[in-house]
Coordinates of C-alpha atoms in Angstrom, one line a residue:
M1 CA 0.0 0.0 0.0
R2 CA 1.0 3.7 -0.3
A3 CA 1.7 5.8 2.7
A4 CA 3.1 9.3 3.3
V5 CA 6.2 9.3 5.5
V6 CA 9.3 11.2 6.4
T7 CA 12.8 9.7 6.9
T8 CA 14.8 12.9 7.0
F9 CA 13.4 15.9 8.9
G10 CA 12.8 19.1 7.0
G11 CA 10.3 21.2 5.2
P12 CA 7.3 20.0 3.1
E13 CA 9.8 18.7 0.4
S14 CA 10.9 16.0 2.9
V15 CA 7.5 14.3 2.7
R16 CA 7.6 11.1 0.7
V17 CA 4.9 8.7 -0.5
V18 CA 6.3 5.1 -0.3
E19 CA 5.1 1.6 -0.9
T20 CA 4.9 -0.4 2.3
E21 CA 3.4 -3.6 3.6
L22 CA -0.3 -3.8 4.3
P23 CA -0.7 -3.7 8.1
E24 CA -2.6 -6.6 9.8
P25 CA -4.9 -6.0 12.8
G26 CA -4.2 -7.8 16.0
A27 CA -6.5 -8.6 18.9
R28 CA -8.9 -5.7 19.7
Q29 CA -7.9 -3.9 16.5
V30 CA -9.4 -3.1 13.1
R31 CA -8.0 -2.2 9.8
I32 CA -9.6 0.7 8.0
K33 CA -9.5 1.4 4.3
V34 CA -8.9 5.1 4.4
A35 CA -11.3 7.3 2.5
A36 CA -10.0 10.6 3.9
A37 CA -7.4 11.7 6.5
A38 CA -7.0 15.2 7.8
L39 CA -3.6 17.0 8.0
N40 CA -3.0 18.8 11.3
P41 CA -0.2 21.1 12.7
V42 CA 1.1 18.1 14.7
D43 CA 2.0 16.5 11.4
A44 CA 4.2 19.5 10.6
G45 CA 5.9 19.0 13.9
V46 CA 6.6 15.4 13.1
R47 CA 8.0 16.3 9.7
A48 CA 10.3 18.9 11.3
G49 CA 11.5 16.6 14.0
A50 CA 9.9 18.4 17.0
F51 CA 9.0 15.1 18.7
G52 CA 12.2 13.1 17.9
G53 CA 12.5 9.9 16.0
A54 CA 15.6 10.8 14.0
G55 CA 16.8 8.0 11.8
K56 CA 13.3 6.3 11.7
Q57 CA 10.5 6.2 9.2
L58 CA 7.7 8.3 10.7
G59 CA 4.1 8.3 9.4
F60 CA 1.7 11.2 9.4
G61 CA -1.9 11.5 10.3
W62 CA -4.1 11.1 13.4
D63 CA -7.6 11.4 11.9
V64 CA -9.2 8.8 9.6
A65 CA -12.6 8.3 8.0
G66 CA -13.2 5.1 6.0
T67 CA -14.5 1.6 6.0
V68 CA -13.5 -1.4 8.2
D69 CA -11.6 -3.7 6.0
A70 CA -10.4 -6.4 8.4
T71 CA -10.8 -7.1 12.2
G72 CA -8.8 -8.9 14.8
V73 CA -10.4 -10.9 17.6
A74 CA -12.5 -9.3 20.3
T75 CA -14.0 -6.4 18.4
A76 CA -17.6 -5.5 17.8
W77 CA -16.9 -3.8 14.5
Q78 CA -17.7 -5.6 11.2
V79 CA -16.1 -5.5 7.8
G80 CA -18.0 -2.9 5.8
D81 CA -18.7 -0.6 8.8
E82 CA -18.2 3.1 7.9
V83 CA -16.2 4.6 10.8
I84 CA -14.0 7.4 12.0
A85 CA -11.1 7.1 14.5
L86 CA -8.2 8.7 16.2
D87 CA -4.8 7.1 15.6
H88 CA -2.9 8.6 18.5
G89 CA 0.9 9.1 18.5
M90 CA 3.6 11.3 17.2
I91 CA 6.3 8.6 16.7
K92 CA 4.9 5.8 14.6
P93 CA 6.1 4.2 11.4
L94 CA 2.7 4.6 9.7
G95 CA -0.2 6.9 10.3
T96 CA -3.5 7.6 8.7
H97 CA -2.0 9.3 5.7
A98 CA -2.0 5.9 3.9
E99 CA -4.4 3.7 2.0
Y100 CA -5.0 1.5 5.1
V101 CA -4.5 2.0 8.8
V102 CA -4.8 -0.3 11.9
V103 CA -6.3 1.2 15.0
D104 CA -7.5 0.0 18.4
T105 CA -11.1 -0.9 18.4
D106 CA -11.7 1.4 21.4
A107 CA -10.6 4.4 19.3
V108 CA -13.3 3.9 16.7
A109 CA -16.8 5.4 16.3
K110 CA -19.5 5.1 13.7
A111 CA -19.1 7.8 11.0
P112 CA -21.7 10.6 11.1
E113 CA -24.6 10.0 8.8
G114 CA -25.1 12.4 5.9
V115 CA -21.5 13.6 6.0
D116 CA -18.8 12.8 3.4
A117 CA -15.6 11.3 4.5
A118 CA -13.5 14.4 3.9
H119 CA -15.6 16.3 6.4
A120 CA -16.0 13.4 8.8
T121 CA -12.2 13.0 9.2
T122 CA -11.9 16.6 10.6
L123 CA -13.7 15.6 13.8
P124 CA -11.6 13.1 15.8
L125 CA -8.4 14.9 16.9
N126 CA -9.7 18.5 17.0
A127 CA -13.1 17.8 18.6
L128 CA -11.7 15.3 21.1
T129 CA -9.0 17.9 22.1
A130 CA -11.7 20.6 22.5
V131 CA -14.0 18.4 24.6
Q132 CA -11.3 17.0 26.8
A133 CA -10.0 20.5 27.4
L134 CA -13.4 21.6 28.4
D135 CA -13.5 18.6 30.8
L136 CA -10.4 20.0 32.5
L137 CA -12.2 23.4 33.0
E138 CA -15.3 21.8 34.7
L139 CA -17.5 24.8 33.9
T140 CA -21.2 25.0 34.7
P141 CA -23.9 26.8 32.8
G142 CA -23.7 30.5 33.2
Q143 CA -20.0 30.7 33.8
S144 CA -17.8 32.7 31.4
L145 CA -15.2 31.3 29.1
L146 CA -12.7 33.0 26.7
V147 CA -11.6 30.8 23.8
T148 CA -8.4 32.0 22.1
G149 CA -8.0 31.0 18.5
A150 CA -11.8 30.7 18.3
A151 CA -11.9 30.5 14.5
G152 CA -9.4 27.6 14.4
A153 CA -10.2 23.9 14.3
V154 CA -9.9 23.2 18.0
G155 CA -11.1 26.7 19.1
G156 CA -14.2 26.5 16.8
F157 CA -15.2 23.1 18.3
A158 CA -14.6 24.5 21.8
V159 CA -16.9 27.5 21.2
Q160 CA -19.7 25.3 19.9
L161 CA -19.4 22.7 22.7
A162 CA -19.2 25.2 25.5
A163 CA -22.1 27.2 24.1
H164 CA -24.1 24.0 23.8
R165 CA -23.4 23.4 27.6
G166 CA -24.8 26.9 28.5
V167 CA -21.4 28.5 29.1
L168 CA -21.1 32.2 28.1
V169 CA -18.4 32.2 25.5
T170 CA -16.2 35.0 24.3
G171 CA -14.2 34.2 21.2
L172 CA -10.8 35.7 20.4
A173 CA -9.8 35.8 16.8
R174 CA -9.0 38.1 13.9
A175 CA -11.5 40.9 13.1
D176 CA -12.6 39.3 9.8
D177 CA -13.6 36.1 11.7
E178 CA -16.1 37.8 14.0
E179 CA -19.3 36.9 12.0
F180 CA -18.1 33.3 11.8
V181 CA -17.2 33.0 15.5
R182 CA -20.5 34.5 16.6
A183 CA -22.3 32.0 14.4
L184 CA -20.6 29.2 16.3
G185 CA -22.2 30.4 19.4
A186 CA -19.9 33.0 21.0
A187 CA -21.9 35.6 22.9
E188 CA -19.0 38.1 22.8
F189 CA -16.1 38.6 20.4
T190 CA -12.7 40.3 20.8
T191 CA -9.5 40.7 18.8
D192 CA -7.4 42.0 21.7
G193 CA -8.5 40.1 24.8
V194 CA -10.6 41.1 27.8
P195 CA -9.9 43.1 31.0
A196 CA -7.6 41.3 33.3
G197 CA -9.3 38.9 35.7
S198 CA -12.7 39.2 34.0
V199 CA -13.6 35.6 33.0
D200 CA -14.0 32.4 34.9
A201 CA -11.8 30.4 32.5
V202 CA -9.7 30.4 29.4
L203 CA -9.3 27.7 26.8
D204 CA -6.1 28.7 25.1
A205 CA -6.3 27.2 21.6
A206 CA -4.1 29.9 20.2
I207 CA -1.3 29.1 22.7
L208 CA -0.9 32.6 24.1
G209 CA 0.1 31.2 27.5
E210 CA 0.8 33.8 30.3
R211 CA -0.9 36.6 28.4
A212 CA -4.2 34.6 28.3
L213 CA -3.7 33.6 31.9
E214 CA -4.0 37.2 32.9
W215 CA -7.6 37.3 31.7
V216 CA -8.7 34.6 34.2
R217 CA -10.2 35.8 37.5
D218 CA -8.6 34.9 40.8
G219 CA -9.4 31.3 41.6
G220 CA -10.4 30.6 38.0
V221 CA -9.1 28.0 35.6
F222 CA -6.9 27.8 32.5
A223 CA -6.6 25.0 30.0
G224 CA -4.0 24.8 27.3
V225 CA -3.7 22.5 24.3
I226 CA 0.0 21.7 24.4
P227 CA 0.8 18.8 26.9
Q228 CA 3.0 19.8 29.9
A229 CA 3.2 23.4 28.6
A230 CA 0.6 25.2 30.7
P231 CA 1.8 28.4 32.5
A232 CA 2.5 28.2 36.2
S233 CA -0.5 29.0 38.5
V234 CA -0.9 32.5 39.8
R235 CA -3.6 34.2 41.9
G236 CA -5.1 30.8 42.7
V237 CA -5.8 30.0 39.1
R238 CA -5.8 26.3 38.4
T239 CA -3.8 25.7 35.2
G240 CA -3.4 22.6 33.1
A241 CA -3.2 21.4 29.5
V242 CA -5.0 18.7 27.7
E243 CA -3.2 15.6 26.4
V244 CA -5.7 14.2 24.0
S245 CA -6.5 10.6 24.2
A246 CA -8.3 8.2 21.8
D247 CA -11.8 7.5 23.1
G248 CA -14.3 5.9 20.8
A249 CA -17.2 6.3 23.2
R250 CA -16.6 10.0 23.5
L251 CA -16.1 10.3 19.8
A252 CA -19.5 8.7 19.3
E253 CA -21.0 11.4 21.4
L254 CA -19.4 14.0 19.2
V255 CA -20.7 12.3 16.1
R256 CA -24.2 12.6 17.5
L257 CA -23.6 16.3 18.0
V258 CA -22.6 16.6 14.3
E259 CA -25.8 14.8 13.3
E260 CA -27.8 17.1 15.5
G261 CA -26.2 20.2 13.9
V262 CA -24.4 21.3 17.0
L263 CA -20.9 20.9 15.6
T264 CA -19.7 22.3 12.2
L265 CA -17.2 20.3 10.1
R266 CA -14.9 22.4 7.9
V267 CA -12.7 21.3 5.0
A268 CA -10.4 23.9 3.5
E269 CA -9.0 21.9 0.6
T270 CA -8.5 18.2 -0.4
Y271 CA -5.4 16.7 -1.9
A272 CA -4.6 13.3 -3.4
L273 CA -2.3 11.2 -1.2
E274 CA 0.5 11.5 -3.7
D275 CA 0.3 15.3 -3.3
A276 CA 0.9 15.1 0.5
A277 CA 4.0 17.3 0.2
K278 CA 1.8 20.0 -1.5
A279 CA -0.7 19.8 1.4
H280 CA 2.2 20.3 3.9
A281 CA 3.3 23.3 1.9
R282 CA -0.1 24.8 2.0
L283 CA -0.3 24.2 5.8
A284 CA 3.0 25.9 6.2
E285 CA 1.7 29.0 4.4
G286 CA -0.8 29.6 7.2
G287 CA -4.2 31.2 7.0
V288 CA -6.1 27.9 6.5
R289 CA -9.7 27.9 7.8
G290 CA -10.8 24.4 8.2
R291 CA -8.7 21.3 7.7
L292 CA -6.6 20.2 4.7
V293 CA -7.6 16.6 3.9
L294 CA -5.7 13.9 2.0
V295 CA -7.8 11.4 -0.1
P296 CA -6.0 8.2 -1.1

């Protein structure tokens, strides 16, 4: 099968599409024939060597939408099931940017009905990151939350999920994103931030760090999206950062929210698998709204 990999760290030109052996599912695993796989900033980090793995073949891709092609023992999934999944991990020889991928059965959820594969694959990594970050915040209806990077993939899901829970959301993004961010459910919008200590919580999808921490009230809570990179606690503010985990049951809940119209799936552009390097180059240019998606 074909797969996008990197063997020497570098820019988009270091991405290669190679022929490799078809992976076989083990116990409690399924093999998925990939219909679409999203490209995320973490893939650029893998390509550049940010997570290590020098001298190894490293695969790209965490998100997948496709069809179950083979199963190991002890799985409830059947060949032919249309699914989505999160293939967790930075250092792996193959990812979802391939024609087939093997994932743990507990990472899989039924694909949302009425949604094409390109849009469905934008859900797992970014929506799970958003919902697990919100879990860290433990907000109740009526409390206030500032989401930085509110027009981005993680931030956009966070705005929608928080608003759906009755949280009062302020979205921080560029001025020309205001209409979009408000349409996601943000009650307020800002391009510069809010008065110091004026919100109960911040979900820092834009990775502003200590600057965003200043906006949280004394005794409030801050959640970042880079593991082990949250700023130190000040003024009694509880700080932490989400380390996203694969969770098929939680992913199924997010699928239901897609089907109910609560969550919006956004695709910026699609690329053939053999054009993976071009997709990386487009990601590196910045300014992407929605996800770039590879289609084998």
